[in-house]
Amino acid sequence: MKITPQVDQKMGATVTEFDVETLSTSDALRLKDAIYQEKLLILKDQHLSPQQFIALGKALGTIEVYYEPMYHHPDHEEIFVSSSTPESTQQVGVPKTGAFWHADYSFMPRPFGITMTYPQVVPRTNRGTHYIDMGKVFAGLPEELRSVARATKGLHSARRYFKIRPSDVYRPICELVDEIEKKTPPVMHPTVFVHPVTGEEVLYVSEALTCELHDQHGRALEDDSLHQLLEASGQLDTTFSDEHIHTQTFTEGDLLIWDNRSLVHRALHSPTPEPSTSYRVTVHDDHAFYGPTT
Ligand code: 7UC
Ligand code: FE
């Protein structure tokens, strides 16, 4: 197994000569270590069955099954399917997922540390994912904003990006909203936490899922601090040219693994009606999601 940092890129390393079938304990440890050091890994030339993809997840930790069954692979609930299949009448998974800045599962009480995506059908144009390293963002913030982050918590909710299910057609929207609030009540996370492996302080806010910042008395801040933090991170840049944004493209055989504590991401989807399918497996590692807050 060879790990090679990507040249002239803001982050990431490629992993070659990786074979899940013959993965030694020491290589599994090296791979895990590289996830946290490099933040984003691109495993090359992978030809895995769903079972092998799931086995890779289990080699890294404990798989989290997505809470909404609409996303599940029909035979393997561990696999989340993002798929636009214009030719097919039977939709599998959900089209165009994650096209907004977020960290996976930040709207849940216990998010997972590792996300893997494994593109199955790769469109010719516009397929990729944007990433921002929120540890780097925090390190570059002006001191006033760092203090605000250290003194507050963020409220995260799935409510704005919950996807309407086929079974929701003709339901009153208020009923659906109530259901979202009940099933996934908003959760608080520290605005900045110490990464349990790297020790870095990570700014944990996203444009899609962080709704408010609260002070130590639990009162919502009425100023624009959240907006300022998001602005400073590059997540509000509609041209995607902010210095923090890394855009990772992929080809068939690539399998992406990233540190879901450090990075926020945003999927890029092709505007053409080309078919596109991607599998995802998400994993809790052996560490608490965040250590003691700063
Ligand atoms: O359909 C989607 O874009 C799924 C998104 C709301 N959730 C990703 C996650 O795991 O946080
Ligand atoms: Fe995502």
Short mmCIF file of C-alpha atoms and ligand atoms in Angstrom, two decimals:
data_model
loop_
_atom_site.label_atom_id
_atom_site.label_comp_id
_atom_site.label_asym_id
_atom_site.label_seq_id
_atom_site.Cartn_x
_atom_site.Cartn_y
_atom_site.Cartn_z
CA MET A 1 0.00 0.00 0.00
CA LYS A 2 1.39 3.39 -1.06
CA ILE A 3 0.17 6.73 0.25
CA THR A 4 1.16 9.73 -1.87
CA PRO A 5 0.10 13.31 -1.05
CA GLN A 6 -1.56 14.98 -4.06
CA VAL A 7 0.78 17.50 -5.67
CA ASP A 8 -0.35 21.11 -6.14
CA GLN A 9 -3.55 20.44 -4.22
CA LYS A 10 -4.79 21.92 -0.96
CA MET A 11 -5.34 18.53 0.66
CA GLY A 12 -5.57 14.81 0.12
CA ALA A 13 -3.43 11.83 -0.72
CA THR A 14 -3.88 8.98 -3.17
CA VAL A 15 -3.61 5.41 -1.99
CA THR A 16 -2.40 2.83 -4.50
CA GLU A 17 -1.83 -0.91 -4.23
CA PHE A 18 -4.65 -1.14 -1.70
CA ASP A 19 -6.52 -4.45 -1.51
CA VAL A 20 -9.22 -4.86 1.12
CA GLU A 21 -9.01 -8.66 0.77
CA THR A 22 -5.38 -8.82 1.90
CA LEU A 23 -5.36 -5.80 4.21
CA SER A 24 -2.89 -6.43 7.05
CA THR A 25 -3.44 -5.06 10.54
CA SER A 26 -0.51 -2.70 10.13
CA ASP A 27 -1.81 -1.37 6.79
CA ALA A 28 -5.27 -0.85 8.33
CA LEU A 29 -3.59 1.23 11.04
CA ARG A 30 -1.56 3.19 8.47
CA LEU A 31 -4.72 3.86 6.48
CA LYS A 32 -6.62 5.10 9.55
CA ASP A 33 -3.72 7.31 10.55
CA ALA A 34 -3.59 8.78 7.03
CA ILE A 35 -7.31 9.68 7.16
CA TYR A 36 -6.61 12.05 10.05
CA GLN A 37 -3.25 13.35 8.81
CA GLU A 38 -4.23 13.87 5.15
CA LYS A 39 -7.98 14.44 5.85
CA LEU A 40 -8.95 13.07 2.42
CA LEU A 41 -7.78 9.84 0.78
CA ILE A 42 -8.46 8.68 -2.76
CA LEU A 43 -8.08 4.90 -3.02
CA LYS A 44 -7.29 4.07 -6.63
CA ASP A 45 -8.39 1.12 -8.79
CA GLN A 46 -10.99 -0.27 -6.41
CA HIS A 47 -13.38 -2.88 -7.75
CA LEU A 48 -15.38 -3.84 -4.69
CA SER A 49 -18.63 -5.72 -4.30
CA PRO A 50 -21.11 -4.18 -1.86
CA GLN A 51 -19.95 -6.81 0.66
CA GLN A 52 -16.30 -5.80 0.24
CA PHE A 53 -17.19 -2.11 0.61
CA ILE A 54 -19.00 -2.94 3.84
CA ALA A 55 -15.99 -5.02 4.97
CA LEU A 56 -13.77 -1.98 4.43
CA GLY A 57 -16.12 0.02 6.65
CA LYS A 58 -15.89 -2.63 9.35
CA ALA A 59 -12.09 -2.58 9.12
CA LEU A 60 -12.22 1.13 10.03
CA GLY A 61 -14.81 0.99 12.82
CA THR A 62 -18.53 0.59 13.39
CA ILE A 63 -20.85 1.35 10.50
CA GLU A 64 -23.66 3.85 11.04
CA VAL A 65 -26.75 2.92 9.00
CA TYR A 66 -28.49 6.04 7.61
CA TYR A 67 -31.59 6.91 9.61
CA GLU A 68 -33.85 7.38 6.56
CA PRO A 69 -34.52 4.04 4.79
CA MET A 70 -35.24 5.82 1.50
CA TYR A 71 -31.45 6.05 0.98
CA HIS A 72 -30.66 2.38 1.66
CA HIS A 73 -29.23 -0.01 -0.92
CA PRO A 74 -32.05 -2.53 -1.52
CA ASP A 75 -29.93 -5.47 -0.30
CA HIS A 76 -27.48 -3.79 2.09
CA GLU A 77 -28.84 -1.21 4.50
CA GLU A 78 -25.26 -0.24 5.45
CA ILE A 79 -24.90 1.38 2.03
CA PHE A 80 -26.44 4.81 1.38
CA VAL A 81 -27.19 5.28 -2.32
CA SER A 82 -27.06 8.61 -4.11
CA SER A 83 -28.37 8.05 -7.60
CA SER A 84 -29.90 9.83 -10.56
CA THR A 85 -31.09 7.23 -13.00
CA PRO A 86 -33.12 9.02 -15.66
CA GLU A 87 -33.64 5.89 -17.76
CA SER A 88 -34.99 3.80 -14.97
CA THR A 89 -38.52 3.93 -13.64
CA GLN A 90 -37.50 2.39 -10.36
CA GLN A 91 -35.54 4.97 -8.43
CA VAL A 92 -32.95 3.45 -6.11
CA GLY A 93 -31.59 5.72 -3.40
CA VAL A 94 -31.98 9.49 -3.64
CA PRO A 95 -30.93 11.81 -6.50
CA LYS A 96 -28.44 14.66 -6.07
CA THR A 97 -27.69 14.29 -2.38
CA GLY A 98 -25.48 16.60 -0.35
CA ALA A 99 -25.37 19.55 -2.76
CA PHE A 100 -24.90 22.02 0.12
CA TRP A 101 -22.07 22.68 2.60
CA HIS A 102 -22.34 20.27 5.52
CA ALA A 103 -20.57 17.79 7.76
CA ASP A 104 -22.37 14.44 7.70
CA TYR A 105 -24.74 13.77 10.61
CA SER A 106 -23.94 17.04 12.42
CA PHE A 107 -27.70 17.22 13.09
CA MET A 108 -27.42 14.03 15.14
CA PRO A 109 -26.30 13.77 18.79
CA ARG A 110 -23.36 11.52 17.85
CA PRO A 111 -21.93 12.18 14.38
CA PHE A 112 -19.44 9.69 12.92
CA GLY A 113 -15.76 10.35 12.31
CA ILE A 114 -15.30 8.81 8.86
CA THR A 115 -17.21 9.07 5.57
CA MET A 116 -16.47 6.97 2.49
CA THR A 117 -18.01 7.46 -0.94
CA TYR A 118 -17.52 5.05 -3.77
CA PRO A 119 -18.80 6.32 -7.13
CA GLN A 120 -20.38 3.53 -9.19
CA VAL A 121 -21.53 5.38 -12.28
CA VAL A 122 -19.45 8.48 -12.95
CA PRO A 123 -20.87 11.10 -15.34
CA ARG A 124 -18.40 12.61 -17.81
CA THR A 125 -18.78 16.17 -16.57
CA ASN A 126 -19.09 17.97 -13.29
CA ARG A 127 -18.76 15.11 -10.89
CA GLY A 128 -16.78 15.83 -7.81
CA THR A 129 -16.96 17.10 -4.28
CA HIS A 130 -15.86 20.40 -2.76
CA TYR A 131 -14.10 20.24 0.62
CA ILE A 132 -13.02 22.78 3.25
CA ASP A 133 -10.61 21.95 6.09
CA MET A 134 -12.29 23.60 9.09
CA GLY A 135 -9.18 23.08 11.26
CA LYS A 136 -7.24 25.26 8.85
CA VAL A 137 -10.10 27.76 8.80
CA PHE A 138 -10.10 28.03 12.61
CA ALA A 139 -6.32 28.53 12.72
CA GLY A 140 -6.64 31.46 10.29
CA LEU A 141 -9.53 33.25 12.02
CA PRO A 142 -9.09 36.67 13.60
CA GLU A 143 -8.83 36.42 17.40
CA GLU A 144 -12.30 37.98 18.01
CA LEU A 145 -14.01 35.31 15.96
CA ARG A 146 -12.01 32.57 17.64
CA SER A 147 -13.20 33.85 21.02
CA VAL A 148 -16.81 33.87 19.85
CA ALA A 149 -16.42 30.29 18.64
CA ARG A 150 -14.83 29.16 21.90
CA ALA A 151 -17.59 30.77 23.98
CA THR A 152 -20.58 29.40 22.07
CA LYS A 153 -22.36 26.28 20.89
CA GLY A 154 -24.00 25.68 17.55
CA LEU A 155 -27.54 24.45 16.98
CA HIS A 156 -27.67 21.91 14.13
CA SER A 157 -30.80 20.70 12.37
CA ALA A 158 -31.73 18.61 9.34
CA ARG A 159 -34.91 20.66 8.82
CA ARG A 160 -33.80 22.81 5.91
CA TYR A 161 -32.46 19.98 3.77
CA PHE A 162 -34.73 17.08 4.66
CA LYS A 163 -35.70 15.43 1.37
CA ILE A 164 -39.37 14.88 0.58
CA ARG A 165 -40.01 11.13 0.27
CA PRO A 166 -42.35 9.58 -2.29
CA SER A 167 -44.65 8.73 0.63
CA ASP A 168 -44.87 12.43 1.59
CA VAL A 169 -46.84 13.41 -1.50
CA TYR A 170 -50.18 15.05 -0.50
CA ARG A 171 -49.14 15.34 3.15
CA PRO A 172 -49.60 18.76 4.76
CA ILE A 173 -46.20 20.40 5.15
CA CYS A 174 -46.82 21.17 8.87
CA GLU A 175 -47.23 17.48 9.59
CA LEU A 176 -43.94 16.74 7.86
CA VAL A 177 -42.17 19.58 9.69
CA ASP A 178 -43.46 18.24 13.03
CA GLU A 179 -42.23 14.78 12.12
CA ILE A 180 -38.72 16.07 11.29
CA GLU A 181 -38.55 17.97 14.58
CA LYS A 182 -39.63 14.89 16.50
CA LYS A 183 -37.41 12.36 14.72
CA THR A 184 -34.33 14.59 14.50
CA PRO A 185 -34.70 17.29 17.14
CA PRO A 186 -32.05 20.01 16.75
CA VAL A 187 -28.82 19.25 18.63
CA MET A 188 -26.10 21.42 20.16
CA HIS A 189 -22.42 20.89 19.42
CA PRO A 190 -19.48 23.02 20.43
CA THR A 191 -18.74 25.68 17.79
CA VAL A 192 -15.10 24.62 18.03
CA PHE A 193 -13.76 21.35 19.39
CA VAL A 194 -10.41 19.65 19.74
CA HIS A 195 -9.92 16.86 17.24
CA PRO A 196 -9.39 13.71 19.34
CA VAL A 197 -6.60 12.42 17.07
CA THR A 198 -4.79 15.45 15.63
CA GLY A 199 -5.35 17.76 18.62
CA GLU A 200 -6.29 20.51 16.17
CA GLU A 201 -9.11 22.88 17.00
CA VAL A 202 -11.86 22.42 14.42
CA LEU A 203 -14.55 24.99 13.64
CA TYR A 204 -17.76 22.96 13.49
CA VAL A 205 -20.31 25.02 11.57
CA SER A 206 -21.88 24.51 8.19
CA GLU A 207 -24.06 26.61 5.95
CA ALA A 208 -26.72 23.89 5.57
CA LEU A 209 -27.02 22.45 9.05
CA THR A 210 -25.93 25.04 11.62
CA CYS A 211 -28.90 27.31 12.36
CA GLU A 212 -27.85 29.41 15.36
CA LEU A 213 -25.07 30.04 17.85
CA HIS A 214 -25.95 30.03 21.55
CA ASP A 215 -24.09 31.69 24.41
CA GLN A 216 -23.21 29.90 27.66
CA HIS A 217 -26.67 30.73 29.05
CA GLY A 218 -28.32 28.95 26.12
CA ARG A 219 -29.48 32.18 24.51
CA ALA A 220 -29.31 32.51 20.75
CA LEU A 221 -26.84 35.18 19.62
CA GLU A 222 -28.60 37.93 17.74
CA ASP A 223 -25.52 39.25 15.97
CA ASP A 224 -24.06 37.98 12.71
CA SER A 225 -21.22 35.88 14.21
CA LEU A 226 -22.42 32.67 12.55
CA HIS A 227 -22.55 34.45 9.20
CA GLN A 228 -19.04 35.84 9.79
CA LEU A 229 -17.68 32.37 10.62
CA LEU A 230 -19.29 30.85 7.54
CA GLU A 231 -18.04 33.74 5.41
CA ALA A 232 -14.48 33.33 6.74
CA SER A 233 -14.60 29.59 6.02
CA GLY A 234 -15.38 30.05 2.32
CA GLN A 235 -18.76 28.31 2.54
CA LEU A 236 -20.63 31.39 1.32
CA ASP A 237 -18.52 31.80 -1.81
CA THR A 238 -20.88 31.08 -4.68
CA THR A 239 -18.01 31.11 -7.19
CA PHE A 240 -16.14 28.32 -5.33
CA SER A 241 -12.88 30.19 -5.77
CA ASP A 242 -12.25 30.81 -2.05
CA GLU A 243 -8.70 29.81 -1.06
CA HIS A 244 -10.04 27.23 1.43
CA ILE A 245 -12.03 25.25 -1.14
CA HIS A 246 -10.50 22.09 -2.53
CA THR A 247 -12.42 20.44 -5.36
CA GLN A 248 -11.82 16.73 -5.68
CA THR A 249 -12.79 15.10 -8.96
CA PHE A 250 -12.91 11.36 -9.35
CA THR A 251 -12.92 8.65 -11.98
CA GLU A 252 -14.16 5.08 -12.03
CA GLY A 253 -12.34 2.95 -9.46
CA ASP A 254 -11.75 5.84 -7.04
CA LEU A 255 -12.98 5.41 -3.47
CA LEU A 256 -12.89 8.52 -1.28
CA ILE A 257 -12.42 8.42 2.49
CA TRP A 258 -12.41 11.55 4.61
CA ASP A 259 -12.20 12.90 8.12
CA ASN A 260 -15.80 13.98 8.80
CA ARG A 261 -14.68 15.94 11.89
CA SER A 262 -12.23 18.19 10.06
CA LEU A 263 -13.86 18.65 6.67
CA VAL A 264 -17.13 20.11 5.51
CA HIS A 265 -18.11 19.07 2.01
CA ARG A 266 -20.53 19.84 -0.77
CA ALA A 267 -21.37 17.52 -3.65
CA LEU A 268 -21.19 18.74 -7.21
CA HIS A 269 -23.81 17.25 -9.50
CA SER A 270 -23.94 17.24 -13.25
CA PRO A 271 -26.71 19.49 -14.64
CA THR A 272 -27.10 17.13 -17.60
CA PRO A 273 -29.49 14.16 -17.30
CA GLU A 274 -26.56 11.73 -17.31
CA PRO A 275 -26.89 8.77 -14.98
CA SER A 276 -24.82 8.99 -11.83
CA THR A 277 -24.64 6.63 -8.85
CA SER A 278 -22.53 6.69 -5.74
CA TYR A 279 -22.41 4.43 -2.69
CA ARG A 280 -21.60 5.72 0.78
CA VAL A 281 -20.60 3.96 3.99
CA THR A 282 -20.10 5.91 7.20
CA VAL A 283 -18.13 4.78 10.22
CA HIS A 284 -17.68 5.56 13.91
CA ASP A 285 -14.00 5.24 14.78
CA ASP A 286 -12.63 4.40 18.25
CA HIS A 287 -12.58 8.00 19.45
CA ALA A 288 -15.22 10.22 20.99
CA PHE A 289 -16.49 12.55 18.24
CA TYR A 290 -15.01 15.52 20.02
CA GLY A 291 -12.74 15.70 23.01
CA PRO A 292 -12.92 18.33 25.71
CA THR A 293 -13.95 21.66 24.23
CA THR A 294 -11.58 24.59 24.23
O1 7UC B 1 -30.15 13.85 0.79
C1 7UC B 1 -29.14 14.31 1.34
O2 7UC B 1 -28.50 15.22 0.80
C2 7UC B 1 -28.67 13.71 2.64
C3 7UC B 1 -28.23 14.73 3.65
C4 7UC B 1 -29.37 15.55 4.14
N1 7UC B 1 -27.62 14.08 4.82
C5 7UC B 1 -26.26 13.75 4.80
C6 7UC B 1 -25.77 13.42 6.20
O3 7UC B 1 -25.46 12.28 6.48
O4 7UC B 1 -25.64 14.32 6.99
FE FE B 2 -22.45 14.40 2.88
#
